[in-house]
Amino acid sequence: MDDERRRVLDLLCEDARYTAEDVARQLDLTPEDVEAHVEALENAGVVRGYTAVVDWAALDDGIVEAKVELNVELDRETGYEDISRRIAKFPEVTAFQLVSGDYDFALEVRADTMNAVSRFVSEEIAPIPEVTQTVTHYVMETYKADGIEFDDGETDDRLSYSP
Amino acid sequence: MSRLSERAERTPPSGIRRFFEIAEEMDDVVSLGVGEPDFSAPWPARKAAIDALERGQTSYTSNRGRRDLREAIAAHVTRYGHDYDADDEILVTTGVSEAMDLAMRALVDPGDVVAVAEPAYISYGPDASFAGGEVLRVPTRAEDEFRLTYDALERAGAERADLLVLCYPNNPTGAVMDASGFAEVAEFAREHDLFVLSDEVYAALTYEGEHDSIATQPGMRERTVVFNGFSKAYAMTGLRLGYAMGPSEVIDGMNRIHQYTMLSAPTTAQAAALEALQSCDDAVVDMREQYDRRRRFVLSRFREMGMECFEARGAFYVFPSVPGDDEQFAEDLLREAEVAVVPGRVFGDGGKGHVRVSYARSLPELREATNRIEDFLAEHR
């Protein structure tokens, strides 16, 4: 990827709500240049979407998040791709990756209650014929998500004027 | 009759104190008046300070500073073309502020003339006066992008000076100088036998091109003290650690005063500084890249507002010219738009008609502040 496009991408990752003007001003480009880069990134499937980074624990009617480890058994007709297509469709699954190590898939699941999460795993995921084992980890506390620290404990106590 | 010495009596209060007091009464001020990074020191440096305390390293160090720190400094500054002996040509001090004061006291006799290139950091003049020197102001000009020139020195009558103080990258203007610019200043210094104090504390914050030092000009090493420190590059202002590098005779003279007035620079800070030099280059690059983006953002916003502002390429300041009196402008902007900037005259007469805008702020804050300035200007047009 050309250097300029990469820098636009870096800024979008820092704050996707930067306007084209904001990005242009920081990189000495025109807003039209920036828009063209963003469009190219979207068209190429590099940028897949934009979303908010949420501290769910800050909501009164909390959301429960869980990490689910999934083991599967493949056969001649069924590969990872076939299973993944099915699982990715569930709206409860917010992230889904094939990983190396002790288990095959890492899922992130989000639902209104712990009950809802376990029901989802036991009723929708576990019964899939290829799934041999699930391990569910409920998220107890989030300190950082998508590069954003929720409470870094650092305050700006600088004087308003200093030489 | 006052109990205070004449020296204390004639030292004026800082020009920013009044503004500070106004701002204290307000609750939604976005301050672009800060002269220090918005980052915290890189974690490895902080960790090294914590470790030093845990290990009970709470005693003095040698007067000149830890030997390993001086060696690390000597190795570090080779990137700027400097070559100083850790043994007797480097002195670790409590910030560049102490080093500057020491240099004045070690080099200035009563009645000596100290030329100060202005706009300049606020302490050079008072430091010279404390040492009994007479301050000669050498204004630099907006049309020269606040670079010091042979002509500026001549115009100010600097041939009668004994010492010349300069600071590039510059606080408050953000100006930088390159080798060709320093060549003519060096020529003047050699011709008129000036000793040079070169404050290079913003060296690491040079955008577009490499930092240059006057000390690397022919014949200048023996007549220059270079000042640098950890405050700006490593976001360690509160740890108070700087250093001076120069000919052994001068460094020795400075150390003789330092051993009585300070004994040694803070031990905890020296531990942090050593770690900073050893492992925090990446953090400095990262901070510099962020400053650079903010610099472009602010310059571009000022251009859009039609504010005249030369392209500052160093430190974390821009220095736009403002309509009318700079002090009045800064006060009105603070009271009406709740944006803090520092009037240029605080940094000497050469700064009149300008304000110092610090971009050591997050981008959302800079966006908010520049929007407020834009509205303020529109209302006053």
mmCIF file of C-alpha atoms in Angstrom, chain A residues 7 10-11 14-15 17-19 21-29 31 152 154-163, chain B residues 19-20 23 31 33-38 40 46 121-122 171 293 296-297 300-301 304 334 340-341 356 360-361 363 367:
data_model
loop_
_atom_site.group_PDB
_atom_site.id
_atom_site.type_symbol
_atom_site.label_atom_id
_atom_site.label_comp_id
_atom_site.label_asym_id
_atom_site.label_seq_id
_atom_site.Cartn_x
_atom_site.Cartn_y
_atom_site.Cartn_z
ATOM 1 C CA ARG A 7 -1.113 7.135 6.890
ATOM 2 C CA ASP A 10 -3.548 4.894 10.580
ATOM 3 C CA LEU A 11 -5.520 8.041 11.330
ATOM 4 C CA GLU A 14 -6.912 6.348 15.702
ATOM 5 C CA ASP A 15 -10.323 8.000 15.328
ATOM 6 C CA ARG A 17 -14.767 10.091 13.239
ATOM 7 C CA TYR A 18 -12.019 12.370 11.930
ATOM 8 C CA THR A 19 -13.554 14.263 9.043
ATOM 9 C CA GLU A 21 -10.774 17.791 6.472
ATOM 10 C CA ASP A 22 -9.263 16.778 9.830
ATOM 11 C CA VAL A 23 -7.241 14.012 8.218
ATOM 12 C CA ALA A 24 -6.197 16.281 5.338
ATOM 13 C CA ARG A 25 -4.977 19.002 7.686
ATOM 14 C CA GLN A 26 -2.837 16.569 9.637
ATOM 15 C CA LEU A 27 -1.225 14.996 6.601
ATOM 16 C CA ASP A 28 -0.926 18.014 4.317
ATOM 17 C CA LEU A 29 -3.379 16.554 1.789
ATOM 18 C CA PRO A 31 -9.921 16.567 1.650
ATOM 19 C CA ASP A 152 -5.467 5.016 32.222
ATOM 20 C CA GLU A 154 -3.450 9.656 34.073
ATOM 21 C CA THR A 155 -4.799 13.161 34.401
ATOM 22 C CA ASP A 156 -3.610 16.327 32.714
ATOM 23 C CA ASP A 157 -2.530 18.408 35.689
ATOM 24 C CA ARG A 158 -0.351 20.784 33.720
ATOM 25 C CA LEU A 159 -0.624 24.488 34.485
ATOM 26 C CA SER A 160 -2.702 26.376 31.927
ATOM 27 C CA TYR A 161 0.258 28.679 31.280
ATOM 28 C CA SER A 162 3.907 27.718 31.460
ATOM 29 C CA PRO A 163 6.948 29.248 29.777
ATOM 30 C CA PHE B 19 -3.079 35.351 32.629
ATOM 31 C CA PHE B 20 -2.704 32.311 34.782
ATOM 32 C CA ALA B 23 -7.626 31.366 33.696
ATOM 33 C CA SER B 31 -5.100 25.913 27.084
ATOM 34 C CA GLY B 33 -0.447 28.135 26.684
ATOM 35 C CA VAL B 34 1.486 25.157 27.950
ATOM 36 C CA GLY B 35 5.218 24.874 27.451
ATOM 37 C CA GLU B 36 5.460 21.181 28.141
ATOM 38 C CA PRO B 37 4.432 17.895 26.489
ATOM 39 C CA ASP B 38 0.967 16.448 27.055
ATOM 40 C CA SER B 40 3.795 11.318 30.219
ATOM 41 C CA ARG B 46 9.188 5.830 34.814
ATOM 42 C CA TYR B 121 12.707 31.555 26.475
ATOM 43 C CA ILE B 122 12.111 33.816 29.448
ATOM 44 C CA ASN B 171 10.621 28.469 22.067
ATOM 45 C CA ARG B 293 0.466 15.912 12.661
ATOM 46 C CA ARG B 296 0.183 20.582 10.360
ATOM 47 C CA PHE B 297 -3.381 20.635 11.650
ATOM 48 C CA SER B 300 -3.627 24.574 8.263
ATOM 49 C CA ARG B 301 -6.457 25.862 10.492
ATOM 50 C CA GLU B 304 -7.909 28.805 6.658
ATOM 51 C CA LEU B 334 -9.063 34.085 27.087
ATOM 52 C CA ALA B 340 -5.285 30.366 26.483
ATOM 53 C CA VAL B 341 -2.322 31.515 24.376
ATOM 54 C CA ARG B 356 2.621 31.595 21.099
ATOM 55 C CA ALA B 360 1.092 19.909 22.947
ATOM 56 C CA ARG B 361 -2.602 19.020 23.165
ATOM 57 C CA LEU B 363 -6.275 16.668 18.441
ATOM 58 C CA ARG B 367 -9.922 21.222 17.010
#
